[in-house]
PDB file of C-alpha atoms in Angstrom:
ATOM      1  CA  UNK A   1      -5.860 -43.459  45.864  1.00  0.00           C
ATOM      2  CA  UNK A   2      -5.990 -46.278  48.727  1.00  0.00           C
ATOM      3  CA  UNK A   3      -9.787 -47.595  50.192  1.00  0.00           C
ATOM      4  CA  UNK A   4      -8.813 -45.967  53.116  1.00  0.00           C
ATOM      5  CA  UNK A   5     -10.516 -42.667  54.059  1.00  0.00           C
ATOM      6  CA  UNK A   6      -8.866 -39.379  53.293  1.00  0.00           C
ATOM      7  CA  UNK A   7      -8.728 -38.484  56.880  1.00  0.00           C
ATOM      8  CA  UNK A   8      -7.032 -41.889  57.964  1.00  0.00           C
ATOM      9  CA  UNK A   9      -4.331 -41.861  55.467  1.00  0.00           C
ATOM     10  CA  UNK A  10      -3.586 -38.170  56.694  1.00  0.00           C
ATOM     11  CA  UNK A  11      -3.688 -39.057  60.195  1.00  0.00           C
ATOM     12  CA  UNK A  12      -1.086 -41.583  59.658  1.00  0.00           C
ATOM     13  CA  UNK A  13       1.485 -39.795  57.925  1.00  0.00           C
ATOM     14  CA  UNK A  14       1.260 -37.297  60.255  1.00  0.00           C
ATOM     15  CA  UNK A  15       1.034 -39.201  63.588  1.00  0.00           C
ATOM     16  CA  UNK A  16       3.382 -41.831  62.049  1.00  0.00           C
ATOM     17  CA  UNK A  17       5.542 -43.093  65.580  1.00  0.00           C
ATOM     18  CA  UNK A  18       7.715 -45.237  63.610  1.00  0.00           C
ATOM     19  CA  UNK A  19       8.509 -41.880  61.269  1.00  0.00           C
ATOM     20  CA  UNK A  20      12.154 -40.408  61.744  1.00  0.00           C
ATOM     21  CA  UNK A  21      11.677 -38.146  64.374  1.00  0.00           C
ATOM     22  CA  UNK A  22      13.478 -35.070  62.795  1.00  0.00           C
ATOM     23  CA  UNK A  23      11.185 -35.465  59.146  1.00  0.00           C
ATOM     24  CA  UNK A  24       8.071 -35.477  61.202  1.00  0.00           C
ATOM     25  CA  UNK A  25       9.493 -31.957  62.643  1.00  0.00           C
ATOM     26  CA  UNK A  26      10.194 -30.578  59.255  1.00  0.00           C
ATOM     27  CA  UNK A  27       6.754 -31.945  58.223  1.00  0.00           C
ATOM     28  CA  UNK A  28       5.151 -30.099  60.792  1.00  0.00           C
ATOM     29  CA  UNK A  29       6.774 -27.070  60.140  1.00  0.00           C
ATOM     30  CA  UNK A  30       5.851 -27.005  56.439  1.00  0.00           C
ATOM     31  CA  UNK A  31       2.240 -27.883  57.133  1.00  0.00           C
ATOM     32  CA  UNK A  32       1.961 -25.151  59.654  1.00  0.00           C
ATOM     33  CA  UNK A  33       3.328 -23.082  57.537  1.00  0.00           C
ATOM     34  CA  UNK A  34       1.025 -24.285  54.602  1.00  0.00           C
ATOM     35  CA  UNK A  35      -1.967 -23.545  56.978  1.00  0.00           C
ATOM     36  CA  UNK A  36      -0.896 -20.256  58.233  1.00  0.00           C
ATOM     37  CA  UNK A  37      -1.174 -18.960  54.506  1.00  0.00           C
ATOM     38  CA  UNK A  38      -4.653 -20.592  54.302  1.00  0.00           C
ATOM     39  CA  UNK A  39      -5.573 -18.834  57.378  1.00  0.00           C
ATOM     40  CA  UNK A  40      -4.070 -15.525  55.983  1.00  0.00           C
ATOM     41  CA  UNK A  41      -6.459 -16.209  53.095  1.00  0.00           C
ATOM     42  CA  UNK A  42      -9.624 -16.661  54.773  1.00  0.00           C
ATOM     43  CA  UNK A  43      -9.255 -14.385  57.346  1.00  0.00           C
ATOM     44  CA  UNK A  44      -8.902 -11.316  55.022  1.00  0.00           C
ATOM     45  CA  UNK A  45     -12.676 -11.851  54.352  1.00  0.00           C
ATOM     46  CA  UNK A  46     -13.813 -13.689  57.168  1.00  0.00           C
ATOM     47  CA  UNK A  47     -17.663 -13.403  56.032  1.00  0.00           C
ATOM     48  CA  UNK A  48     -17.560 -14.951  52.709  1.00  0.00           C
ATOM     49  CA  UNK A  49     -18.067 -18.768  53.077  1.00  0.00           C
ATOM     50  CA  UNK A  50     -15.532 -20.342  50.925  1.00  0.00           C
ATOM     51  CA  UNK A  51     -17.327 -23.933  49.925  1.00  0.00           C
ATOM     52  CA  UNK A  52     -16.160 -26.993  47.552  1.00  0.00           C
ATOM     53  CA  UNK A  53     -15.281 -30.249  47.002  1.00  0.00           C
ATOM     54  CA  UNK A  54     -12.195 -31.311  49.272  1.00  0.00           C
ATOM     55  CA  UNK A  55     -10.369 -31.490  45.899  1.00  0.00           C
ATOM     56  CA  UNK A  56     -11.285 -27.875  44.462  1.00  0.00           C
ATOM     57  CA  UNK A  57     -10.641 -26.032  48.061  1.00  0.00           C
ATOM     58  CA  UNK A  58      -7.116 -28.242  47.695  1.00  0.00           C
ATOM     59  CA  UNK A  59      -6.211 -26.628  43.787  1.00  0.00           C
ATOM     60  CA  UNK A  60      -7.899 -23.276  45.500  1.00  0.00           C
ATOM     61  CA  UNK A  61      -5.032 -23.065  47.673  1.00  0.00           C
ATOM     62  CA  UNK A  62      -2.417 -24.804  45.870  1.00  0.00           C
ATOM     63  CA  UNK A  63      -2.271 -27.590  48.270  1.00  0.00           C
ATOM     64  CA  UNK A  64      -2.223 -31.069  47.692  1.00  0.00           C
ATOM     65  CA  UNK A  65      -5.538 -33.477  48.350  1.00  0.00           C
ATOM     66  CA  UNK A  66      -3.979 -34.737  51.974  1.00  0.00           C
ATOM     67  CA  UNK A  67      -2.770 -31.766  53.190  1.00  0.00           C
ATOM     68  CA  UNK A  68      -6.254 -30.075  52.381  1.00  0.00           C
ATOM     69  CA  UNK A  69      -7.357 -32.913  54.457  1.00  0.00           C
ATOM     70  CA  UNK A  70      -5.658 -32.119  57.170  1.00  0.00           C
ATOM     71  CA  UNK A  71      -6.631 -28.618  57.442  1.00  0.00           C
ATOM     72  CA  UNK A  72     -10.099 -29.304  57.119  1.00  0.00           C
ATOM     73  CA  UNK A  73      -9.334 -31.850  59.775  1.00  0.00           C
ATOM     74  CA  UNK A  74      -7.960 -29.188  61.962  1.00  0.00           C
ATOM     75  CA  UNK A  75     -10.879 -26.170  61.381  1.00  0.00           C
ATOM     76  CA  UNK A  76     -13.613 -28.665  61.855  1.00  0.00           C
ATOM     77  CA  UNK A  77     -14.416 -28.012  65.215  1.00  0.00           C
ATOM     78  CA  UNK A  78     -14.334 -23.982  64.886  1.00  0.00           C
ATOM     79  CA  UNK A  79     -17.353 -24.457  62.306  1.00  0.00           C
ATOM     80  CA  UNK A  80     -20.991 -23.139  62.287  1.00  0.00           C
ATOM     81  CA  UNK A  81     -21.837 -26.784  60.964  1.00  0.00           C
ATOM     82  CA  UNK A  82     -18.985 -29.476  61.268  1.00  0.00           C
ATOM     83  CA  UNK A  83     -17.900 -31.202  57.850  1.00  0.00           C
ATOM     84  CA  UNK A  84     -17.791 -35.208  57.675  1.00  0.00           C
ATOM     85  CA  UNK A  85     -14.152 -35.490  58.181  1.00  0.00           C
ATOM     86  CA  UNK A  86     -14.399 -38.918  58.803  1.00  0.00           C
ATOM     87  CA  UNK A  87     -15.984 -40.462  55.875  1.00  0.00           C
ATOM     88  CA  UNK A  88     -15.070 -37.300  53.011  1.00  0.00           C
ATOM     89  CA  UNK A  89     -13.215 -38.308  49.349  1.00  0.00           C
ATOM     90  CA  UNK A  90     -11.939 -35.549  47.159  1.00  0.00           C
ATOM     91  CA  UNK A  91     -14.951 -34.719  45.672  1.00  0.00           C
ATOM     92  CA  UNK A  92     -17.060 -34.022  49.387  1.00  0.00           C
ATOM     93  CA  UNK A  93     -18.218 -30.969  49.030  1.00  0.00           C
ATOM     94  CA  UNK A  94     -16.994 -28.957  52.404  1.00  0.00           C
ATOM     95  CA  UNK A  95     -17.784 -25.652  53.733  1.00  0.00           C
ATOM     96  CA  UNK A  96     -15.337 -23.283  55.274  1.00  0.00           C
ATOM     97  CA  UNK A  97     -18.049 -21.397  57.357  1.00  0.00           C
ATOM     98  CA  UNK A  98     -16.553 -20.801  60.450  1.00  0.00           C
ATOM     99  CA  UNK A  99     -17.133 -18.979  63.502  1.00  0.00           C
ATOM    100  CA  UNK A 100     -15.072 -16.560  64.655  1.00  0.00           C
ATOM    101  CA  UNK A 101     -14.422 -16.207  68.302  1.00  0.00           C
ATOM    102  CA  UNK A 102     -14.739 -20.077  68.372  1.00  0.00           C
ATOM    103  CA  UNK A 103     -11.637 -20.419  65.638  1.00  0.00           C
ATOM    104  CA  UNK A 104     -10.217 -17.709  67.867  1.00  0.00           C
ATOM    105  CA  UNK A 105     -10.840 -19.643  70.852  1.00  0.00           C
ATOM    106  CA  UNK A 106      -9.334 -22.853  69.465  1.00  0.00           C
ATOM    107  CA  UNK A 107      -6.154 -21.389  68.263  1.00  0.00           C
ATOM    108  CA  UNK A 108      -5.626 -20.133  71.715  1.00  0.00           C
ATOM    109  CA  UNK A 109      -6.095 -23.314  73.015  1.00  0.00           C
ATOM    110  CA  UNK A 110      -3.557 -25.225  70.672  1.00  0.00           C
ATOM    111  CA  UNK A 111      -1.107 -22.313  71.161  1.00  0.00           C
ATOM    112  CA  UNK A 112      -1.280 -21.709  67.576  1.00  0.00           C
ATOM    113  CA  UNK A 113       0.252 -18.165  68.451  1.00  0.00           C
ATOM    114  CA  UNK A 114       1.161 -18.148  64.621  1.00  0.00           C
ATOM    115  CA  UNK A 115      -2.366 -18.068  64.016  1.00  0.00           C
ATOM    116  CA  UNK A 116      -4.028 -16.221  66.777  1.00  0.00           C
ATOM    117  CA  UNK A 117      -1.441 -13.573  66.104  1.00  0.00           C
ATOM    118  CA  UNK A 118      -1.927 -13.033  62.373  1.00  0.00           C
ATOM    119  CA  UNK A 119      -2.155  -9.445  61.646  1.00  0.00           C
ATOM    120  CA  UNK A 120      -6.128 -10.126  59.773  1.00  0.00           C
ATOM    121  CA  UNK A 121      -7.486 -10.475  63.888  1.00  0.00           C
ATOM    122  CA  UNK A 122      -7.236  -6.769  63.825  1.00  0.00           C
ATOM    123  CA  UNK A 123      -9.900  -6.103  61.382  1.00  0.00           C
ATOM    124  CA  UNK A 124     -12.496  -8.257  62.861  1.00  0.00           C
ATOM    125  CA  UNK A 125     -11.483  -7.945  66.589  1.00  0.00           C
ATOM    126  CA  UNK A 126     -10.516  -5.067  69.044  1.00  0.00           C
ATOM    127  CA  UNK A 127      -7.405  -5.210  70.664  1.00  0.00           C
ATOM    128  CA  UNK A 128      -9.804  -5.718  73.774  1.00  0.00           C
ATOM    129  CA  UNK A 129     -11.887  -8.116  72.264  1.00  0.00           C
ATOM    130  CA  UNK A 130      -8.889 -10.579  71.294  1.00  0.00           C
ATOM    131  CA  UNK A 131      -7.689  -9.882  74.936  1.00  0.00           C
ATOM    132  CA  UNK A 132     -11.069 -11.160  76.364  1.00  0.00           C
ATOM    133  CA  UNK A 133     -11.297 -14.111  74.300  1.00  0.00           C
ATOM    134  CA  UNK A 134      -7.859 -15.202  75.148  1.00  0.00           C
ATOM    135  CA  UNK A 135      -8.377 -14.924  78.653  1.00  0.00           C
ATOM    136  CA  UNK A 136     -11.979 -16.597  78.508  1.00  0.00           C
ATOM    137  CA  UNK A 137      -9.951 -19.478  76.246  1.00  0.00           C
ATOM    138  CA  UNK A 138      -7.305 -19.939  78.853  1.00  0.00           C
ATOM    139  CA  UNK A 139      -9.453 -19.515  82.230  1.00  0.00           C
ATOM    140  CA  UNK A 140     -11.726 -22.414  80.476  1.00  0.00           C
ATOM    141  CA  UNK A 141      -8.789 -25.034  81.270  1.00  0.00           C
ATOM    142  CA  UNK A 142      -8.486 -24.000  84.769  1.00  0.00           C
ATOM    143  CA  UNK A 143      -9.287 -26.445  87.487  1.00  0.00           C
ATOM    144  CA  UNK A 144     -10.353 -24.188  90.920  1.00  0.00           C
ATOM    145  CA  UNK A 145     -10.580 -26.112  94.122  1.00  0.00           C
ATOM    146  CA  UNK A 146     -13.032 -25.856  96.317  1.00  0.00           C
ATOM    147  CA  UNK A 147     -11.874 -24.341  99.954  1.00  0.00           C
ATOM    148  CA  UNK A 148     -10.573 -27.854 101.937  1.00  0.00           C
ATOM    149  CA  UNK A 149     -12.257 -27.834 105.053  1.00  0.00           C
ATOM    150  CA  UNK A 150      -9.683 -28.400 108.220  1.00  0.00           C
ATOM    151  CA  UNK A 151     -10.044 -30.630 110.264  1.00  0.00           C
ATOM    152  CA  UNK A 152     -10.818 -27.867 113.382  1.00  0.00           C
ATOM    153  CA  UNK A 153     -13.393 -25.996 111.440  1.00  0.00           C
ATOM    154  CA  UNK A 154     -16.716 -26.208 111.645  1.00  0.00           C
ATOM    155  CA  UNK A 155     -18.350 -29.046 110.124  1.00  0.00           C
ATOM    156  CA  UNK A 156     -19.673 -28.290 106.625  1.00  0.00           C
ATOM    157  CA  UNK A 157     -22.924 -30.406 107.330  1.00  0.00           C
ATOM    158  CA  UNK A 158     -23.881 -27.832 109.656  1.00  0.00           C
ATOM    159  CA  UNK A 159     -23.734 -29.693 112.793  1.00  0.00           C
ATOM    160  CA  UNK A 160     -22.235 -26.973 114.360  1.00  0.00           C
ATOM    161  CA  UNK A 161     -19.390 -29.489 115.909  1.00  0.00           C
ATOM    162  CA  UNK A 162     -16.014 -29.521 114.464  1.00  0.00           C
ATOM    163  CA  UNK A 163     -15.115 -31.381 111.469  1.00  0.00           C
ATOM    164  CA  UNK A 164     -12.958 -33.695 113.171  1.00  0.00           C
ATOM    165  CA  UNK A 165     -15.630 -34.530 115.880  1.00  0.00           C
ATOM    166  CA  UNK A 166     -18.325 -35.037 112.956  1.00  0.00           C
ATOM    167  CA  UNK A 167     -18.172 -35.866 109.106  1.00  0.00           C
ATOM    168  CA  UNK A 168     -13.966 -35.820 109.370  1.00  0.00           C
ATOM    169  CA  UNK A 169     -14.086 -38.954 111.293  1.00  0.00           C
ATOM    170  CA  UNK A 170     -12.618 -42.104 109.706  1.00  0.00           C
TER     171      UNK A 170
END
């Protein structure tokens, strides 16, 4: 393998911008697809923590080294306690300890619906219960404005003059 870390060499095969456009689509595709079946796997028993080096979890789910890599990249931040991504080899040992309405949460908010839709939600959360975390996930990347004051109402300072006549002026 090359000095460089795990997680850099994965990065740039798959954020490659010189890489033909149409092979980094199909490249997605198969990796998504790839981690969908991982997901499949782990969320059948979502309580067992499924540990290992990054090279056993890879043979574990027929998967090769990098593309382990980039899974583990990808579940980090839906873990009870993060992995070192940044600095693992093959033989890190890695935990897949995750928590659940946080992974939830986080395929919601990449619009994974291939993953927040797998049919293995049902047996840990109520219909309800994925409802409410979607809509929790979604509301959380929702800018609300304040009311804008105009330039005839009262002045917000509590003056009791208009805006205009007060804090509006230039």
């Amino acid at each position: 393998m090359s000095d460089k870390a795990l997680l850099d060499q994965w990065r740039d095969i798959a954020y490659d911008q010189e890489a033909d456009r149409s092979r980094l689509q199909k490249f997605w595709a198969t990796y998504f697809n790839i981690e969908k079946g991982i997901y499949e796997q782990l969320l059948t028993d979502p309580d067992t923590v499924v540990t290992g080096t990054v090279k056993e979890l890879a043979e574990k789910y027929g998967q090769e080294v990098l593309t382990m890599v980039g899974f583990l990249d990808g579940i980090n931040d839906s873990l009870k306690t993060p992995n070192p991504i940044e600095t693992m080899d093959e033989n890190t040992v890695v935990s897949l300890e995750f928590d659940k309405e946080l992974l939830y949460k986080n395929m919601v908010d990449a619009k994974a619906d291939w993953l927040y839709e797998l049919p293995q939600w049902n047996d840990i959360f109520t219909a309800e219960k994925r409802k409410e975390l979607y809509l929790e996930q979604k509301k959380s990347g929702t800018i609300v404005k304040g009311h804008k004051v105009g330039r005839n109402d009262p002045c917000p300072c509590g003056s009791g003059k208009k805006y205009k006549h007060c804090c509006g002026r230039n």
